Amino acid sequence: MENKIKVYNTLSQQKEDLIPYNGKTVRIYACGPTVYSSAHLGHGRAAITFDVITRFLRKVGYKVEYARNFTDVDDKIINKSRETGIPTEEIARIYTEEYKNDMFNLGVETPTYEPKVTEYITEIIDLIKTIIEKGHAYPSGGDVFFSIKSFNGYGKLSKRTPDEMLAGIRIDINEKKEDPLDFALWKGSKPGEPWWESPWGKGRPGWHIECSAMSMKLLGKSFEIHGGGKDLIFPHHENEIAQSEAATRVEFVKYWVHNGVIQINREKMSKSVGNIINVKDALSIWSKEAIRLFLLSHHYQNPADFSESAMDESETALERLYIMLKRASNLTIESKKEDIELQNSLNLFKTKWIESMYDDFNTADAVGQLFDLVRATNRSIDAFGWTTTLKETIKEIRSLGSTLGILELSPDDYLKKEKLSKKPIDIDEEEISHLIEERTAARKQKNWKRADEIRTYLDSIGIILEDTSKGTIWKVKS
RNA sequence: GGCGGCGUAGCCAAGAGGUAAGGCAGCGGUCUGCAAAACCGCAAUACCCCGGUUCGAAUCCGGGCGCCGCCUCCA
């Protein structure tokens, strides 16, 4: 096995060995949402990407300090407040809570820190003061701007020079700026906007400064991984680097990690196109684990094209995993038998899925390894039933599962309850049991007509019956 | 226009110099009262095109074509 985790760094455009600044501690900052509307699958993907990275790093022995912020003061929140008449703080509070719920429902573990911008205003003001003192920013008419010309690495993350940026510029000319590419660190507040006292008058933070202030406060001047969606590379992350390094004169972040965007029909999911799928809505149709499996079947850097049929396929694929676990749990006779062939598959799997994850967190490859092993496991169950090897195999499969955040339910909970909750079916479990009993009796008398009637009826309302050597079991149709 | 990326069977998707994982859909078989599930097999000479480097290219280089992202708020 490779002894170093490889991670693709947007800054160098290469995979690099993950070498923390200090021992085995990895500090991660991932950009969270601006809380002015419901979380969509794009937010979900970003959260799940860094959730899995965190879970894996911890699994292989790293200490991970993970911060994910809430931007709770911003133009978009102010606009939303104007449209709805709801105070900005209330809008921020509502969507912050909703985001936390949505992420919980997606099985995303809570980060170590969840800072809010409004709780770090002092740090933000101090940081801006430092940047001004070092000659990289200037107050102008109540605002403070960062001078991109004063920072000679500007553009190093997004791979473009200021001249190239200027060529395609579409932002409004702002008289207060010395250079059209300069961006606001602090914005003087207009009437009715949230504001804080500052050396430059009443105002609020610009968009990018909060992430620099909060990440450096919580994780230190230099930390290992900074993440977010690819759409944040420019200008957000580019500006963060400029601000932070202008203030500290040391490397801000060692590895920049960006996840691909969600697409619908090969087009980016975005508000302007109007093709947003909210996390809540997706969760009302598909299980959280099917959503995770769908996302994790793509490499985190690639775009993931979302569609109902693709999601249905993921649900079916997940069901295949749970059916295998169900078949295994149905075996009651313990024995000391071993299965050499399964043992070989298991040994291969143990090495390969870890290797896949070591290679830039390649969950899609790991998922492929998993399905390989599932076939071998089913084969073993058919041939030998319960073996000590099977027990070991299930344990290893659960181990990958806990890294990806899937297979965390009991097979019955998934095959029945989870799916019943997604597909409201007009029958309860007790009634199903009664019908199954009746059918079993009919089958004993070889009354196939009645037996098939019952099965057909249940099938028509979405319940599938399976006759096994241990009796009839049921599950909810996909 | 500038910068970055993508193009792998019917669909989705890994792989990034050594002869192409996996999932879904389809078809045939085993098993079953019939099914389902599972397993076995088929479709399957699947790497956008044209050049080049190499003993060897899906992978590296050059040139096309098509698509996408960023350059304005995005995760």
Coordinates of C-alpha atoms (C1' of nucleotides) in Angstrom, one line a residue:
Chain A
M1 CA 0.0 0.0 0.0
E2 CA 1.1 3.5 -0.6
N3 CA 2.1 5.1 2.6
K4 CA 1.0 8.6 1.8
I5 CA -2.4 9.9 1.1
K6 CA -2.5 11.7 -2.3
V7 CA -4.6 14.7 -2.7
Y8 CA -5.2 16.8 -5.8
N9 CA -4.2 20.4 -5.1
T10 CA -5.9 23.0 -7.2
L11 CA -3.0 25.3 -6.6
S12 CA -0.4 23.0 -8.2
Q13 CA -2.8 21.2 -10.4
Q14 CA -1.3 18.0 -9.3
K15 CA -1.8 15.2 -6.8
E16 CA 0.5 15.7 -3.9
D17 CA 1.4 13.7 -0.8
L18 CA -0.7 14.9 2.2
I19 CA 1.9 16.0 4.7
P20 CA 0.4 17.9 7.6
Y21 CA 2.3 20.8 9.1
N22 CA 2.4 19.1 12.5
G23 CA 2.4 15.3 12.9
K24 CA -1.0 13.7 12.3
T25 CA -3.3 16.6 12.7
V26 CA -5.1 17.7 9.6
R27 CA -7.1 21.0 9.7
I28 CA -9.8 21.4 7.2
Y29 CA -11.9 24.5 6.4
A30 CA -14.8 24.0 4.0
C31 CA -16.9 26.9 2.8
G32 CA -20.5 26.5 4.0
P33 CA -23.6 28.2 2.8
T34 CA -24.8 31.7 2.8
V35 CA -28.0 31.3 4.7
Y36 CA -30.7 33.0 2.6
S37 CA -32.4 30.0 1.1
S38 CA -32.8 26.2 1.4
A39 CA -29.9 23.9 0.9
H40 CA -29.8 22.2 -2.5
L41 CA -28.0 19.1 -3.6
G42 CA -24.9 21.2 -4.5
H43 CA -24.6 22.1 -0.8
G44 CA -25.2 18.5 0.0
R45 CA -22.4 17.3 -2.3
A46 CA -19.9 19.7 -0.8
A47 CA -20.8 18.7 2.7
I48 CA -20.7 15.0 1.9
T49 CA -17.3 15.3 0.1
F50 CA -15.6 16.8 3.1
D51 CA -17.6 14.6 5.5
V52 CA -16.2 11.5 3.8
I53 CA -12.7 13.0 3.6
T54 CA -12.9 13.7 7.4
R55 CA -14.3 10.3 8.2
F56 CA -11.5 8.6 6.2
L57 CA -8.7 10.6 7.6
R58 CA -9.9 9.8 11.1
K59 CA -10.2 6.2 10.3
V60 CA -6.6 5.9 9.2
G61 CA -5.4 7.7 12.3
Y62 CA -5.3 11.4 11.7
K63 CA -6.7 13.9 14.1
V64 CA -9.0 16.2 12.1
E65 CA -10.1 19.6 13.1
Y66 CA -12.9 20.6 10.7
A67 CA -14.6 23.9 10.4
R68 CA -17.5 24.7 8.1
N69 CA -18.9 28.2 8.3
F70 CA -22.3 29.9 8.0
T71 CA -22.2 33.2 6.1
D72 CA -25.0 35.0 8.0
V73 CA -24.5 38.6 6.9
D74 CA -24.5 39.3 3.2
D75 CA -26.1 41.1 0.3
K76 CA -28.3 38.2 -0.6
I77 CA -29.7 38.0 3.0
I78 CA -30.4 41.7 3.0
N79 CA -32.2 41.4 -0.4
K80 CA -34.2 38.5 0.9
S81 CA -35.1 40.5 3.9
R82 CA -36.3 43.4 1.7
E83 CA -38.4 41.0 -0.4
T84 CA -40.1 39.3 2.6
G85 CA -40.1 41.9 5.3
I86 CA -38.5 39.3 7.6
P87 CA -35.5 40.7 9.6
T88 CA -32.1 39.6 8.3
E89 CA -31.2 37.9 11.6
E90 CA -34.4 35.9 11.4
I91 CA -33.7 34.8 7.8
A92 CA -30.2 33.7 8.8
R93 CA -31.5 31.8 11.8
I94 CA -34.2 30.0 9.8
Y95 CA -31.9 28.8 7.1
T96 CA -29.0 28.0 9.4
E97 CA -31.3 25.6 11.3
E98 CA -32.7 24.2 8.1
Y99 CA -29.2 23.6 6.7
K100 CA -28.2 21.8 9.9
N101 CA -31.3 19.6 9.7
D102 CA -30.8 18.9 6.0
M103 CA -27.2 17.9 6.5
F104 CA -28.1 15.7 9.5
N105 CA -30.7 14.0 7.4
L106 CA -28.1 13.4 4.7
G107 CA -26.0 11.6 7.3
V108 CA -23.3 14.4 7.4
E109 CA -21.4 14.4 10.7
T110 CA -21.3 17.7 12.5
P111 CA -17.9 19.5 12.0
T112 CA -15.7 20.4 14.9
Y113 CA -16.5 24.1 14.4
E114 CA -19.5 25.8 12.8
P115 CA -18.6 29.5 13.0
K116 CA -21.0 32.3 12.0
V117 CA -19.7 35.5 10.5
T118 CA -21.7 37.7 12.9
E119 CA -19.8 36.1 15.8
Y120 CA -16.4 37.0 14.4
I121 CA -16.8 40.7 13.6
T122 CA -14.0 41.7 15.9
E123 CA -11.6 39.2 14.3
I124 CA -12.6 40.5 10.9
I125 CA -12.0 44.1 11.8
D126 CA -8.6 43.3 13.3
L127 CA -7.6 41.4 10.2
I128 CA -8.6 44.3 7.9
K129 CA -6.6 46.6 10.1
T130 CA -3.6 44.4 9.7
I131 CA -4.0 44.3 5.9
I132 CA -4.2 48.1 5.7
E133 CA -1.2 48.4 8.0
K134 CA 0.8 46.2 5.7
G135 CA -0.1 48.3 2.7
H136 CA -2.5 45.9 0.9
A137 CA -5.8 47.7 1.5
Y138 CA -7.2 51.2 1.6
P139 CA -10.2 52.8 3.1
S140 CA -12.3 54.7 0.6
G141 CA -15.6 56.5 1.2
G142 CA -16.7 54.3 4.1
D143 CA -15.5 51.0 2.4
V144 CA -12.2 49.3 2.6
F145 CA -10.8 47.7 -0.6
F146 CA -8.1 45.1 -1.1
S147 CA -5.5 46.3 -3.6
I148 CA -4.8 43.3 -5.8
K149 CA -1.8 45.0 -7.4
S150 CA -0.1 45.1 -4.1
F151 CA -0.2 41.3 -3.9
N152 CA 1.9 39.8 -6.5
G153 CA 0.5 36.2 -6.3
Y154 CA -2.9 37.4 -7.3
G155 CA -4.4 34.8 -9.7
K156 CA -2.2 31.9 -8.6
L157 CA -5.1 29.7 -7.7
S158 CA -7.4 30.4 -10.6
K159 CA -4.5 30.5 -13.1
R160 CA -5.1 33.8 -14.6
T161 CA -3.3 37.1 -14.5
P162 CA -4.9 40.4 -13.5
D163 CA -4.6 41.4 -17.2
E164 CA -6.6 38.4 -18.3
M165 CA -9.2 39.1 -15.6
L166 CA -9.5 42.7 -16.8
A167 CA -10.1 41.5 -20.4
G168 CA -13.3 39.6 -19.4
I169 CA -14.4 42.0 -16.6
R170 CA -18.1 42.5 -16.2
I171 CA -18.3 44.2 -12.9
D172 CA -19.5 47.8 -12.6
I173 CA -17.0 50.5 -12.5
N174 CA -16.8 51.7 -8.9
E175 CA -15.4 55.2 -8.4
K176 CA -14.2 54.3 -5.0
K177 CA -11.8 51.7 -6.3
E178 CA -8.2 52.3 -7.3
D179 CA -8.4 49.3 -9.6
P180 CA -11.5 47.7 -11.0
L181 CA -10.3 44.3 -9.8
D182 CA -10.0 45.5 -6.2
F183 CA -12.6 43.9 -3.9
A184 CA -14.3 45.0 -0.7
L185 CA -13.1 43.9 2.7
W186 CA -15.5 46.1 4.4
K187 CA -18.7 47.8 3.2
G188 CA -20.1 50.9 4.7
S189 CA -23.8 50.2 5.6
K190 CA -26.7 51.9 3.9
P191 CA -29.8 52.7 5.9
G192 CA -31.7 49.6 7.0
E193 CA -28.7 47.3 6.6
P194 CA -27.1 45.4 9.5
W195 CA -24.0 47.3 10.7
W196 CA -21.2 47.2 13.2
E197 CA -18.9 50.0 14.4
S198 CA -15.5 50.1 12.8
P199 CA -12.5 52.4 12.3
W200 CA -14.1 53.2 8.9
G201 CA -17.5 53.9 10.2
K202 CA -20.6 51.8 10.4
G203 CA -20.5 48.8 8.1
R204 CA -20.3 45.1 7.6
P205 CA -17.8 42.6 6.2
G206 CA -17.3 42.1 2.5
W207 CA -17.9 38.6 1.1
H208 CA -14.5 37.0 1.3
I209 CA -12.9 38.3 4.4
E210 CA -15.0 36.3 6.8
C211 CA -13.5 33.0 5.7
S212 CA -10.0 34.2 6.1
A213 CA -10.7 35.6 9.6
M214 CA -12.7 32.6 10.9
S215 CA -10.4 29.9 9.4
M216 CA -7.2 31.6 10.8
K217 CA -8.8 32.2 14.2
L218 CA -10.0 28.6 14.5
L219 CA -7.3 26.6 12.7
G220 CA -4.2 28.9 12.6
K221 CA -2.4 31.2 10.1
S222 CA -1.5 28.2 8.0
F223 CA -3.6 25.0 7.8
E224 CA -3.7 21.9 5.6
I225 CA -6.9 21.8 3.6
H226 CA -9.3 24.4 2.4
G227 CA -12.3 23.2 0.4
G228 CA -15.4 24.1 -1.4
G229 CA -17.1 23.8 -4.7
K230 CA -15.2 24.4 -7.9
D231 CA -17.3 27.5 -8.5
L232 CA -15.7 29.1 -5.5
I233 CA -12.2 29.1 -6.9
F234 CA -12.6 32.5 -8.4
P235 CA -13.1 35.0 -7.0
H236 CA -13.8 33.7 -3.5
H237 CA -10.8 31.5 -2.8
E238 CA -8.4 33.6 -4.9
N239 CA -9.4 36.6 -2.7
E240 CA -9.0 34.6 0.5
I241 CA -5.5 33.7 -0.4
A242 CA -4.6 37.3 -1.2
Q243 CA -6.1 38.7 2.0
S244 CA -4.7 36.1 4.3
E245 CA -1.2 36.0 2.9
A246 CA -1.1 39.7 2.6
A247 CA -1.8 39.9 6.4
T248 CA 0.4 37.0 7.6
R249 CA 3.1 36.8 4.9
V250 CA 3.0 33.0 5.3
E251 CA 1.4 30.3 3.3
F252 CA -2.4 30.3 4.0
V253 CA -3.4 26.9 2.9
K254 CA -1.3 23.9 1.8
Y255 CA -3.9 22.0 -0.2
W256 CA -6.8 23.5 -2.0
V257 CA -9.5 20.8 -2.6
H258 CA -12.5 21.5 -4.8
N259 CA -15.5 19.3 -5.5
G260 CA -17.3 19.3 -8.8
V261 CA -20.7 20.8 -9.3
I262 CA -24.1 19.0 -9.6
Q263 CA -25.6 19.2 -13.1
I264 CA -29.0 18.6 -14.5
N265 CA -28.9 17.5 -18.1
R266 CA -25.2 18.5 -18.3
E267 CA -25.9 22.0 -17.1
K268 CA -24.9 23.3 -13.8
M269 CA -27.5 23.4 -11.1
S270 CA -28.0 27.0 -10.3
K271 CA -30.5 29.5 -9.3
S272 CA -30.3 31.5 -12.5
V273 CA -31.1 28.4 -14.6
G274 CA -33.9 27.5 -12.2
N275 CA -33.0 23.9 -12.0
I276 CA -32.4 23.6 -8.2
I277 CA -33.2 20.4 -6.4
N278 CA -33.4 21.0 -2.7
V279 CA -32.0 18.5 -0.2
K280 CA -35.3 18.3 1.5
D281 CA -37.1 17.4 -1.7
A282 CA -34.6 14.8 -2.8
L283 CA -34.9 13.2 0.7
S284 CA -38.6 12.9 0.3
I285 CA -38.1 10.7 -2.7
W286 CA -34.9 8.8 -2.1
S287 CA -33.1 7.5 1.0
K288 CA -30.1 9.5 2.3
E289 CA -27.8 6.6 1.6
A290 CA -29.0 6.3 -2.0
I291 CA -28.2 10.0 -2.4
R292 CA -24.7 9.5 -0.9
L293 CA -24.1 6.4 -3.0
F294 CA -25.1 8.4 -6.1
L295 CA -22.7 11.2 -5.2
L296 CA -19.9 8.9 -4.1
S297 CA -20.1 6.8 -7.2
H298 CA -18.6 9.9 -9.0
H299 CA -15.1 11.1 -8.3
Y300 CA -15.6 14.1 -6.0
Q301 CA -13.8 16.4 -8.6
N302 CA -16.0 15.5 -11.5
P303 CA -19.4 16.9 -12.3
A304 CA -22.3 14.7 -11.3
D305 CA -25.3 14.7 -13.6
F306 CA -28.4 14.4 -11.5
S307 CA -31.5 12.7 -12.8
E308 CA -34.4 10.8 -11.4
S309 CA -33.4 7.7 -13.2
A310 CA -29.8 7.9 -12.0
M311 CA -31.1 8.3 -8.5
D312 CA -33.5 5.3 -8.9
E313 CA -30.5 3.3 -10.1
S314 CA -28.6 4.2 -7.0
E315 CA -31.5 3.2 -4.8
T316 CA -31.5 -0.2 -6.6
A317 CA -27.8 -0.5 -6.2
L318 CA -28.0 0.3 -2.5
E319 CA -30.8 -2.3 -2.2
R320 CA -28.5 -4.9 -3.7
L321 CA -26.1 -4.2 -0.8
Y322 CA -28.8 -4.5 1.8
I323 CA -30.2 -7.6 0.3
M324 CA -26.8 -9.2 0.7
L325 CA -26.6 -8.1 4.3
K326 CA -30.1 -9.5 4.8
R327 CA -29.2 -12.8 3.3
A328 CA -26.1 -13.0 5.6
S329 CA -28.1 -12.1 8.7
N330 CA -30.7 -14.7 7.9
L331 CA -28.0 -17.4 8.4
T332 CA -28.4 -18.5 12.0
I333 CA -26.2 -21.6 12.2
E334 CA -22.8 -20.5 13.3
S335 CA -19.8 -22.7 12.4
K336 CA -16.1 -22.5 12.4
K337 CA -16.0 -23.2 8.6
E338 CA -14.0 -20.9 6.4
D339 CA -14.3 -20.1 2.7
I340 CA -10.9 -19.8 1.1
E341 CA -12.2 -18.2 -2.0
L342 CA -14.1 -15.5 -0.1
Q343 CA -11.1 -15.0 2.0
N344 CA -9.1 -14.2 -1.1
S345 CA -11.7 -11.7 -2.3
L346 CA -11.8 -10.2 1.1
N347 CA -8.0 -9.8 1.4
L348 CA -8.0 -8.1 -2.0
F349 CA -10.9 -5.8 -1.1
K350 CA -9.3 -4.8 2.2
T351 CA -6.2 -3.6 0.4
K352 CA -7.8 -2.1 -2.6
W353 CA -10.5 0.1 -1.1
I354 CA -8.0 1.7 1.3
E355 CA -5.7 2.2 -1.7
S356 CA -8.5 3.8 -3.7
M357 CA -9.2 6.2 -0.8
Y358 CA -5.4 7.0 -0.4
D359 CA -5.4 8.0 -4.1
D360 CA -7.2 11.3 -3.8
F361 CA -10.3 9.9 -2.0
N362 CA -11.5 7.9 -4.9
T363 CA -14.8 6.8 -3.5
A364 CA -16.1 5.7 -6.9
D365 CA -13.3 3.2 -7.2
A366 CA -13.9 2.0 -3.7
V367 CA -17.6 1.5 -4.5
G368 CA -16.6 -0.6 -7.4
Q369 CA -14.4 -2.8 -5.2
L370 CA -17.4 -3.1 -2.8
F371 CA -19.7 -4.5 -5.5
D372 CA -17.0 -7.0 -6.5
L373 CA -16.9 -8.3 -3.0
V374 CA -20.6 -8.4 -2.8
R375 CA -20.8 -10.8 -5.7
A376 CA -18.1 -13.0 -4.0
T377 CA -20.0 -12.8 -0.8
N378 CA -23.3 -13.9 -2.3
R379 CA -21.5 -16.7 -4.0
S380 CA -20.1 -17.8 -0.7
I381 CA -23.5 -17.6 1.0
D382 CA -25.0 -19.8 -1.7
A383 CA -22.2 -22.4 -1.5
F384 CA -21.3 -22.5 2.2
G385 CA -23.8 -20.5 4.2
W386 CA -22.4 -19.2 7.4
T387 CA -18.6 -19.1 7.8
T388 CA -16.2 -17.2 9.9
T389 CA -14.9 -15.7 6.7
L390 CA -18.4 -14.3 6.0
K391 CA -18.5 -12.7 9.4
E392 CA -15.2 -11.1 8.8
T393 CA -16.4 -9.9 5.3
I394 CA -19.5 -8.3 6.7
K395 CA -17.4 -6.5 9.2
E396 CA -15.1 -5.1 6.5
I397 CA -18.0 -4.1 4.3
R398 CA -19.5 -2.2 7.3
S399 CA -16.1 -0.5 7.8
L400 CA -16.2 0.9 4.3
G401 CA -19.8 1.7 4.8
S402 CA -19.1 3.8 7.9
T403 CA -16.5 5.7 5.9
L404 CA -18.9 6.5 3.1
G405 CA -21.9 7.0 5.4
I406 CA -23.8 4.1 3.9
L407 CA -25.0 0.7 5.1
E408 CA -25.5 2.2 8.6
L409 CA -29.0 0.7 9.0
S410 CA -30.1 -2.8 9.7
P411 CA -31.2 -4.5 6.5
D412 CA -34.8 -4.7 7.7
D413 CA -34.8 -1.0 8.6
Y414 CA -33.7 -0.1 5.1
L415 CA -35.7 -2.6 3.1
K416 CA -38.9 -1.9 5.0
K417 CA -39.1 1.2 7.1
E418 CA -36.8 3.5 5.2
K419 CA -38.5 2.7 1.9
L420 CA -42.0 2.7 3.4
S421 CA -41.4 6.2 4.6
K422 CA -40.5 7.3 1.0
K423 CA -43.4 5.6 -0.6
P424 CA -46.5 6.0 1.4
I425 CA -48.3 2.7 1.0
D426 CA -51.8 2.2 2.1
I427 CA -51.2 -0.8 4.2
D428 CA -49.5 -1.4 7.6
E429 CA -47.0 -4.0 8.6
E430 CA -49.5 -6.0 10.5
E431 CA -51.8 -6.4 7.6
I432 CA -48.9 -7.5 5.4
S433 CA -48.0 -10.2 8.0
H434 CA -51.6 -11.4 8.0
L435 CA -51.7 -11.7 4.2
I436 CA -48.3 -13.5 4.3
E437 CA -49.7 -16.0 6.8
E438 CA -52.7 -16.6 4.7
R439 CA -50.6 -17.1 1.7
T440 CA -48.3 -19.5 3.5
A441 CA -51.3 -21.6 4.5
A442 CA -52.6 -21.6 0.9
R443 CA -49.2 -22.7 -0.4
K444 CA -49.1 -25.6 2.1
Q445 CA -52.3 -26.8 0.5
K446 CA -50.9 -26.1 -2.9
N447 CA -53.6 -23.6 -3.5
W448 CA -51.4 -21.7 -5.9
K449 CA -54.3 -19.6 -7.2
R450 CA -54.9 -18.0 -3.8
A451 CA -51.2 -17.7 -3.1
D452 CA -50.6 -15.8 -6.4
E453 CA -53.6 -13.6 -5.8
I454 CA -52.2 -12.4 -2.6
R455 CA -48.7 -11.8 -4.0
T456 CA -50.2 -10.0 -7.0
Y457 CA -52.3 -7.8 -4.8
L458 CA -49.3 -6.9 -2.6
D459 CA -47.2 -6.3 -5.7
S460 CA -49.8 -3.9 -7.0
I461 CA -49.6 -1.8 -3.9
G462 CA -45.8 -1.9 -3.9
I463 CA -44.9 -4.8 -1.7
I464 CA -42.7 -7.5 -3.0
L465 CA -42.7 -11.0 -1.5
E466 CA -39.9 -13.5 -1.6
D467 CA -40.2 -17.1 -0.7
T468 CA -37.0 -18.3 1.0
S469 CA -36.1 -21.5 2.7
K470 CA -36.7 -19.7 6.0
G471 CA -40.2 -18.5 5.0
T472 CA -41.6 -15.6 3.2
I473 CA -40.1 -12.2 3.5
W474 CA -41.2 -8.8 2.1
K475 CA -39.8 -5.6 1.0
V476 CA -41.0 -2.3 -0.5
K477 CA -40.7 -2.1 -4.2
S478 CA -38.1 0.4 -5.6
Chain B
rG1 C1' -12.5 36.1 -26.2
rG2 C1' -9.2 34.4 -21.8
rC3 C1' -8.4 30.4 -18.2
rG4 C1' -9.6 25.4 -16.4
rG5 C1' -11.8 20.7 -17.4
rC6 C1' -14.4 16.7 -19.9
rG7 C1' -15.5 13.0 -24.2
rU8 C1' -14.8 5.0 -21.9
rA9 C1' -20.5 -0.5 -24.2
rG10 C1' -27.8 1.0 -24.5
rC11 C1' -27.3 4.5 -19.9
rC12 C1' -24.2 5.9 -15.6
rA13 C1' -19.1 5.6 -14.1
rA14 C1' -13.7 4.2 -12.3
rG15 C1' -8.9 3.6 -14.5
rA16 C1' -4.1 7.9 -16.5
rG17 C1' 2.1 4.0 -20.4
rG18 C1' 1.6 -3.1 -20.0
rU19 C1' -3.5 -5.1 -23.0
rA20 C1' -10.1 -2.1 -20.1
rA21 C1' -13.4 -2.1 -12.4
rG22 C1' -18.2 -1.6 -11.0
rG23 C1' -23.6 -0.2 -11.2
rC24 C1' -28.2 0.1 -13.9
rA25 C1' -31.1 -1.6 -18.0
rG26 C1' -31.7 -6.1 -21.6
rC27 C1' -31.3 -11.4 -23.1
rG28 C1' -30.2 -16.8 -22.0
rG29 C1' -29.4 -20.5 -18.2
rU30 C1' -29.4 -22.7 -12.9
rC31 C1' -32.7 -22.5 -8.7
rU32 C1' -38.3 -21.9 -7.8
rG33 C1' -45.2 -24.7 -7.7
rC34 C1' -44.8 -19.9 -10.4
rA35 C1' -42.0 -15.7 -9.1
rA36 C1' -38.3 -12.8 -6.5
rA37 C1' -33.4 -12.7 -4.8
rA38 C1' -28.8 -15.0 -5.8
rC39 C1' -25.3 -17.2 -9.0
rC40 C1' -23.3 -18.4 -14.2
rG41 C1' -23.1 -16.7 -19.1
rC42 C1' -24.3 -13.3 -23.5
rA43 C1' -24.5 -8.5 -25.7
rA44 C1' -18.9 -6.7 -25.3
rU45 C1' -13.1 -6.1 -31.0
rA46 C1' -16.7 0.3 -25.1
rC47 C1' -11.7 4.4 -24.6
rC48 C1' -14.6 11.4 -29.9
rC49 C1' -11.4 12.1 -34.7
rC50 C1' -6.4 12.7 -37.1
rG51 C1' -1.3 12.6 -36.6
rG52 C1' 3.2 11.8 -33.4
rU53 C1' 6.5 9.6 -29.3
rU54 C1' 7.1 4.4 -27.6
rC55 C1' 8.5 -2.6 -28.0
rG56 C1' 3.6 -1.1 -26.3
rA57 C1' -1.1 4.7 -25.9
rA58 C1' -7.8 5.0 -23.4
rU59 C1' -3.5 6.9 -20.7
rC60 C1' 2.0 11.1 -23.0
rC61 C1' 2.6 15.2 -27.1
rG62 C1' 0.5 18.2 -31.3
rG63 C1' -3.8 19.5 -34.2
rG64 C1' -9.2 19.1 -34.9
rC65 C1' -14.5 18.3 -33.4
rG66 C1' -18.2 18.2 -29.5
rC67 C1' -19.7 19.4 -24.5
rC68 C1' -19.1 21.8 -19.7
rG69 C1' -17.4 25.2 -15.8
rC70 C1' -15.2 30.0 -14.2
rC71 C1' -14.3 35.1 -15.8
rU72 C1' -21.3 38.3 -12.2
rC73 C1' -24.0 35.6 -6.9
rC74 C1' -22.9 30.4 -6.4
rA75 C1' -21.3 24.5 -3.0

